[in-house]
Amino acid sequence: MPAPHPETWMKVTPLGLLCEPGGFYVDPSRPVERAVVSHGHADHARPGHGAVLATPDTLAIMRARFGEDRAGNEQQELPYGGSVSRNGVRITLVPAGHVLGSAQVVLEWQGSRIVVSGDYKRRRDPTCAPFLPVECDVFVTEATFALPVFRHPPDEHEIRRLLDSVALFPERAHVVGAYALGKTQRIIALLREAGWDRPVYLHGASEKLCTLYESLGVPLGDLRPVPKGLKRGHPPILAGEIVLAPPSAEATPWARRLADPVTCAASGWMTVRQRAKLRGVELPLIVSDHADWDELLETINEVRAPEVWVTHGRDDALVHALGLRGVRGRALHLVGRGDEEDEGAPEAPPTEEEADAARQGAAP
């Protein structure tokens, strides 16, 4: 008896991908009775589920972001490489290389295998485990940067550009816009690898997750909060220093205390110079936590799936490219997945009051 095709047991619903025989969703868009969560970004991990299965690090991130009582009434940890069965469906989590704890969800039922990749990238990230390709019948992928124009340069090159700018403008602070979960910690780790041993200053919204990363075994070095409580007329601060903040924080009154800040942004979208210009970014840094065009195609070749489902992003371009390679592509158009918001966490920069609440342990 042939194995059932994954489309007979994995259904696209308004809440996301439903594994019918297993009775659970993968990264559902709203609270459900049972969820398997690929990683902690806000468009994949949501509060209020009945039961959540995820890696230990992802569950820790969800507890930090949502609070203990909203990260799932029942929380089941599944380390990388381990497996559990639910109603005959075997569930295995393998590294996705996206952010700390990120996992691809491997589902097997009656001889059929589907891999739901979540978000992923292929290049080395010192803050998380590297992506592991798994051969399958259907591979479910994102397509955030699925156009040939998106070919990300080496991270080391972009970090060197940042350090060169700091050396060139020692009278100015450099404010790097980076999402609080994953990107901020990765930029810090890359700076350390490049030899930056001075303090890195943080916007209040980034402190809590940096502390969590360190508690989970990712060293980040000397981190300090941007000083607050300066009196009116106080001279600008942090000249020659590097400050990390949520995207667009540099456009708020918060940035006025800094010494003539150089606005930087770390994002795959910085490939598009017009986008950087519209955002007022002086120093665009092309550093992404998503696969670029070559990495998408490399991955699809390696997993050897005859069929690929595309969750969000430039699905039209990727499906066309797959067709030229003899691979069947299918756009899923899942609700609630970010692409224009970029980098997984569609979150506005919090106010200082919200950041203070986060530091004190309140839900963000």
PDB file of C-alpha atoms in Angstrom, residues 43-217:
ATOM      1  CA  ASP A  43       4.282  35.442  13.733  1.00  0.00           C
ATOM      2  CA  HIS A  44       4.922  31.801  14.672  1.00  0.00           C
ATOM      3  CA  ALA A  45       4.618  31.622  18.462  1.00  0.00           C
ATOM      4  CA  ARG A  46       1.433  33.019  19.927  1.00  0.00           C
ATOM      5  CA  PRO A  47       0.110  33.030  23.468  1.00  0.00           C
ATOM      6  CA  GLY A  48      -2.916  31.218  24.798  1.00  0.00           C
ATOM      7  CA  HIS A  49      -2.600  27.684  23.397  1.00  0.00           C
ATOM      8  CA  GLY A  50      -3.822  24.737  25.436  1.00  0.00           C
ATOM      9  CA  ALA A  51      -0.759  22.543  24.871  1.00  0.00           C
ATOM     10  CA  VAL A  52       2.527  23.548  23.224  1.00  0.00           C
ATOM     11  CA  LEU A  53       5.307  21.292  22.000  1.00  0.00           C
ATOM     12  CA  ALA A  54       8.593  23.014  21.131  1.00  0.00           C
ATOM     13  CA  THR A  55      12.298  22.941  21.863  1.00  0.00           C
ATOM     14  CA  PRO A  56      13.308  23.848  25.437  1.00  0.00           C
ATOM     15  CA  ASP A  57      14.793  27.157  24.272  1.00  0.00           C
ATOM     16  CA  THR A  58      11.688  28.144  22.317  1.00  0.00           C
ATOM     17  CA  LEU A  59       9.501  27.425  25.332  1.00  0.00           C
ATOM     18  CA  ALA A  60      11.824  29.549  27.475  1.00  0.00           C
ATOM     19  CA  ILE A  61      11.521  32.392  24.957  1.00  0.00           C
ATOM     20  CA  MET A  62       7.724  32.079  24.929  1.00  0.00           C
ATOM     21  CA  ARG A  63       7.603  32.217  28.725  1.00  0.00           C
ATOM     22  CA  ALA A  64       9.828  35.305  28.695  1.00  0.00           C
ATOM     23  CA  ARG A  65       7.712  37.076  26.094  1.00  0.00           C
ATOM     24  CA  PHE A  66       4.197  36.037  27.125  1.00  0.00           C
ATOM     25  CA  GLY A  67       4.517  35.139  30.787  1.00  0.00           C
ATOM     26  CA  GLU A  68       4.491  31.684  32.347  1.00  0.00           C
ATOM     27  CA  ASP A  69       0.709  31.379  32.297  1.00  0.00           C
ATOM     28  CA  ARG A  70       0.275  32.319  28.612  1.00  0.00           C
ATOM     29  CA  ALA A  71       2.988  30.203  27.002  1.00  0.00           C
ATOM     30  CA  GLY A  72       0.736  27.138  26.967  1.00  0.00           C
ATOM     31  CA  ASN A  73      -1.262  25.482  29.714  1.00  0.00           C
ATOM     32  CA  GLU A  74       0.727  22.329  29.037  1.00  0.00           C
ATOM     33  CA  GLN A  75       4.305  22.760  27.821  1.00  0.00           C
ATOM     34  CA  GLN A  76       6.138  19.781  26.387  1.00  0.00           C
ATOM     35  CA  GLU A  77       9.847  20.127  25.672  1.00  0.00           C
ATOM     36  CA  LEU A  78      11.282  18.182  22.757  1.00  0.00           C
ATOM     37  CA  PRO A  79      15.053  18.570  22.288  1.00  0.00           C
ATOM     38  CA  TYR A  80      16.619  18.471  18.814  1.00  0.00           C
ATOM     39  CA  GLY A  81      16.677  14.963  17.408  1.00  0.00           C
ATOM     40  CA  GLY A  82      14.207  13.531  19.891  1.00  0.00           C
ATOM     41  CA  SER A  83      10.835  12.212  18.748  1.00  0.00           C
ATOM     42  CA  VAL A  84       7.367  11.734  20.170  1.00  0.00           C
ATOM     43  CA  SER A  85       4.250  10.199  18.680  1.00  0.00           C
ATOM     44  CA  ARG A  86       0.751  11.603  18.809  1.00  0.00           C
ATOM     45  CA  ASN A  87      -2.082   9.479  17.442  1.00  0.00           C
ATOM     46  CA  GLY A  88       0.381   7.615  15.260  1.00  0.00           C
ATOM     47  CA  VAL A  89       2.123  10.738  13.915  1.00  0.00           C
ATOM     48  CA  ARG A  90       5.828  10.859  14.691  1.00  0.00           C
ATOM     49  CA  ILE A  91       7.077  14.364  15.532  1.00  0.00           C
ATOM     50  CA  THR A  92      10.780  15.234  15.415  1.00  0.00           C
ATOM     51  CA  LEU A  93      12.422  18.663  15.776  1.00  0.00           C
ATOM     52  CA  VAL A  94      15.680  19.440  13.972  1.00  0.00           C
ATOM     53  CA  PRO A  95      17.635  22.728  13.903  1.00  0.00           C
ATOM     54  CA  ALA A  96      16.494  25.487  11.531  1.00  0.00           C
ATOM     55  CA  GLY A  97      19.411  27.908  12.070  1.00  0.00           C
ATOM     56  CA  HIS A  98      17.056  30.897  12.360  1.00  0.00           C
ATOM     57  CA  VAL A  99      17.202  32.003  16.032  1.00  0.00           C
ATOM     58  CA  LEU A 100      17.975  30.266  19.311  1.00  0.00           C
ATOM     59  CA  GLY A 101      15.724  27.219  19.682  1.00  0.00           C
ATOM     60  CA  SER A 102      14.350  27.421  16.144  1.00  0.00           C
ATOM     61  CA  ALA A 103      13.346  24.076  14.689  1.00  0.00           C
ATOM     62  CA  GLN A 104      12.036  22.423  11.590  1.00  0.00           C
ATOM     63  CA  VAL A 105       9.050  20.215  12.377  1.00  0.00           C
ATOM     64  CA  VAL A 106       9.425  16.754  10.819  1.00  0.00           C
ATOM     65  CA  LEU A 107       6.141  14.837  10.679  1.00  0.00           C
ATOM     66  CA  GLU A 108       5.858  11.189   9.624  1.00  0.00           C
ATOM     67  CA  TRP A 109       2.656   9.197   9.190  1.00  0.00           C
ATOM     68  CA  GLN A 110       2.162   5.838   7.521  1.00  0.00           C
ATOM     69  CA  GLY A 111       5.412   6.108   5.573  1.00  0.00           C
ATOM     70  CA  SER A 112       4.872   9.693   4.445  1.00  0.00           C
ATOM     71  CA  ARG A 113       7.153  12.524   5.599  1.00  0.00           C
ATOM     72  CA  ILE A 114       6.648  16.290   5.520  1.00  0.00           C
ATOM     73  CA  VAL A 115       9.083  18.870   6.877  1.00  0.00           C
ATOM     74  CA  VAL A 116       7.710  22.245   7.991  1.00  0.00           C
ATOM     75  CA  SER A 117      10.785  24.434   8.098  1.00  0.00           C
ATOM     76  CA  GLY A 118       9.420  27.482   9.908  1.00  0.00           C
ATOM     77  CA  ASP A 119      11.868  30.276   9.090  1.00  0.00           C
ATOM     78  CA  TYR A 120      15.482  29.356   8.425  1.00  0.00           C
ATOM     79  CA  LYS A 121      18.861  30.365   7.073  1.00  0.00           C
ATOM     80  CA  ARG A 122      21.906  28.368   6.004  1.00  0.00           C
ATOM     81  CA  ARG A 123      24.876  30.491   7.016  1.00  0.00           C
ATOM     82  CA  ARG A 124      26.617  30.082  10.341  1.00  0.00           C
ATOM     83  CA  ASP A 125      25.078  31.862  13.308  1.00  0.00           C
ATOM     84  CA  PRO A 126      27.117  31.817  16.539  1.00  0.00           C
ATOM     85  CA  THR A 127      23.934  32.072  18.625  1.00  0.00           C
ATOM     86  CA  CYS A 128      22.054  28.984  17.431  1.00  0.00           C
ATOM     87  CA  ALA A 129      22.423  25.486  16.005  1.00  0.00           C
ATOM     88  CA  PRO A 130      22.919  25.224  12.212  1.00  0.00           C
ATOM     89  CA  PHE A 131      20.185  24.166   9.797  1.00  0.00           C
ATOM     90  CA  LEU A 132      20.029  20.433   9.158  1.00  0.00           C
ATOM     91  CA  PRO A 133      18.524  19.293   5.819  1.00  0.00           C
ATOM     92  CA  VAL A 134      16.084  16.372   6.030  1.00  0.00           C
ATOM     93  CA  GLU A 135      14.950  14.462   2.944  1.00  0.00           C
ATOM     94  CA  CYS A 136      11.180  14.382   2.665  1.00  0.00           C
ATOM     95  CA  ASP A 137       8.136  13.987   0.419  1.00  0.00           C
ATOM     96  CA  VAL A 138       6.985  17.587   0.904  1.00  0.00           C
ATOM     97  CA  PHE A 139       9.109  20.490   2.113  1.00  0.00           C
ATOM     98  CA  VAL A 140       7.321  23.548   3.505  1.00  0.00           C
ATOM     99  CA  THR A 141       9.390  26.686   3.087  1.00  0.00           C
ATOM    100  CA  GLU A 142       9.232  30.433   3.498  1.00  0.00           C
ATOM    101  CA  ALA A 143      10.079  32.714   0.571  1.00  0.00           C
ATOM    102  CA  THR A 144      10.855  36.019   2.263  1.00  0.00           C
ATOM    103  CA  PHE A 145      13.829  36.731   0.014  1.00  0.00           C
ATOM    104  CA  ALA A 146      12.873  34.593  -2.964  1.00  0.00           C
ATOM    105  CA  LEU A 147      14.164  36.806  -5.741  1.00  0.00           C
ATOM    106  CA  PRO A 148      17.585  36.562  -7.427  1.00  0.00           C
ATOM    107  CA  VAL A 149      18.390  40.121  -6.317  1.00  0.00           C
ATOM    108  CA  PHE A 150      18.598  38.909  -2.723  1.00  0.00           C
ATOM    109  CA  ARG A 151      22.050  37.437  -2.305  1.00  0.00           C
ATOM    110  CA  HIS A 152      23.275  38.340   1.146  1.00  0.00           C
ATOM    111  CA  PRO A 153      26.983  39.171   1.566  1.00  0.00           C
ATOM    112  CA  PRO A 154      29.076  37.462   4.253  1.00  0.00           C
ATOM    113  CA  ASP A 155      28.149  38.629   7.748  1.00  0.00           C
ATOM    114  CA  GLU A 156      31.777  39.404   8.503  1.00  0.00           C
ATOM    115  CA  HIS A 157      31.827  41.925   5.658  1.00  0.00           C
ATOM    116  CA  GLU A 158      28.839  43.812   7.047  1.00  0.00           C
ATOM    117  CA  ILE A 159      30.194  43.837  10.600  1.00  0.00           C
ATOM    118  CA  ARG A 160      33.494  45.173   9.314  1.00  0.00           C
ATOM    119  CA  ARG A 161      31.624  48.013   7.590  1.00  0.00           C
ATOM    120  CA  LEU A 162      30.029  48.865  10.930  1.00  0.00           C
ATOM    121  CA  LEU A 163      33.362  48.846  12.763  1.00  0.00           C
ATOM    122  CA  ASP A 164      35.017  50.903  10.025  1.00  0.00           C
ATOM    123  CA  SER A 165      32.276  53.508  10.394  1.00  0.00           C
ATOM    124  CA  VAL A 166      32.752  53.612  14.156  1.00  0.00           C
ATOM    125  CA  ALA A 167      36.472  54.219  13.625  1.00  0.00           C
ATOM    126  CA  LEU A 168      35.762  56.888  11.023  1.00  0.00           C
ATOM    127  CA  PHE A 169      33.241  58.808  13.136  1.00  0.00           C
ATOM    128  CA  PRO A 170      34.417  58.529  16.754  1.00  0.00           C
ATOM    129  CA  GLU A 171      32.397  61.607  17.689  1.00  0.00           C
ATOM    130  CA  ARG A 172      29.112  59.892  16.836  1.00  0.00           C
ATOM    131  CA  ALA A 173      27.101  57.045  18.384  1.00  0.00           C
ATOM    132  CA  HIS A 174      26.157  54.190  16.051  1.00  0.00           C
ATOM    133  CA  VAL A 175      22.568  52.995  16.585  1.00  0.00           C
ATOM    134  CA  VAL A 176      21.876  49.631  14.951  1.00  0.00           C
ATOM    135  CA  GLY A 177      18.202  48.828  14.419  1.00  0.00           C
ATOM    136  CA  ALA A 178      17.726  45.105  14.997  1.00  0.00           C
ATOM    137  CA  TYR A 179      14.842  42.969  16.187  1.00  0.00           C
ATOM    138  CA  ALA A 180      14.994  42.089  19.831  1.00  0.00           C
ATOM    139  CA  LEU A 181      14.840  38.314  19.364  1.00  0.00           C
ATOM    140  CA  GLY A 182      17.652  36.757  17.401  1.00  0.00           C
ATOM    141  CA  LYS A 183      19.054  39.606  15.326  1.00  0.00           C
ATOM    142  CA  THR A 184      20.240  41.658  18.304  1.00  0.00           C
ATOM    143  CA  GLN A 185      22.048  38.732  19.900  1.00  0.00           C
ATOM    144  CA  ARG A 186      23.549  37.653  16.577  1.00  0.00           C
ATOM    145  CA  ILE A 187      24.925  41.130  15.863  1.00  0.00           C
ATOM    146  CA  ILE A 188      26.502  41.216  19.322  1.00  0.00           C
ATOM    147  CA  ALA A 189      28.060  37.767  18.857  1.00  0.00           C
ATOM    148  CA  LEU A 190      29.435  38.747  15.437  1.00  0.00           C
ATOM    149  CA  LEU A 191      30.899  41.927  16.919  1.00  0.00           C
ATOM    150  CA  ARG A 192      32.652  39.849  19.576  1.00  0.00           C
ATOM    151  CA  GLU A 193      34.054  37.520  16.934  1.00  0.00           C
ATOM    152  CA  ALA A 194      35.338  40.577  15.051  1.00  0.00           C
ATOM    153  CA  GLY A 195      37.260  41.667  18.139  1.00  0.00           C
ATOM    154  CA  TRP A 196      34.918  44.311  19.591  1.00  0.00           C
ATOM    155  CA  ASP A 197      35.547  43.842  23.318  1.00  0.00           C
ATOM    156  CA  ARG A 198      34.115  47.148  24.474  1.00  0.00           C
ATOM    157  CA  PRO A 199      30.623  47.414  25.973  1.00  0.00           C
ATOM    158  CA  VAL A 200      27.602  47.144  23.709  1.00  0.00           C
ATOM    159  CA  TYR A 201      24.770  49.411  24.796  1.00  0.00           C
ATOM    160  CA  LEU A 202      21.150  48.275  24.635  1.00  0.00           C
ATOM    161  CA  HIS A 203      17.767  49.894  24.360  1.00  0.00           C
ATOM    162  CA  GLY A 204      15.621  48.698  27.257  1.00  0.00           C
ATOM    163  CA  ALA A 205      13.476  46.519  24.985  1.00  0.00           C
ATOM    164  CA  SER A 206      16.469  44.354  24.056  1.00  0.00           C
ATOM    165  CA  GLU A 207      17.837  43.705  27.543  1.00  0.00           C
ATOM    166  CA  LYS A 208      15.483  40.964  28.689  1.00  0.00           C
ATOM    167  CA  LEU A 209      16.050  38.658  25.735  1.00  0.00           C
ATOM    168  CA  CYS A 210      19.813  39.211  25.852  1.00  0.00           C
ATOM    169  CA  THR A 211      19.762  38.163  29.490  1.00  0.00           C
ATOM    170  CA  LEU A 212      17.722  35.108  28.539  1.00  0.00           C
ATOM    171  CA  TYR A 213      20.150  34.152  25.764  1.00  0.00           C
ATOM    172  CA  GLU A 214      23.038  34.300  28.203  1.00  0.00           C
ATOM    173  CA  SER A 215      21.120  32.188  30.722  1.00  0.00           C
ATOM    174  CA  LEU A 216      20.635  29.618  27.935  1.00  0.00           C
ATOM    175  CA  GLY A 217      24.362  29.408  27.245  1.00  0.00           C
TER     176      GLY A 217
END
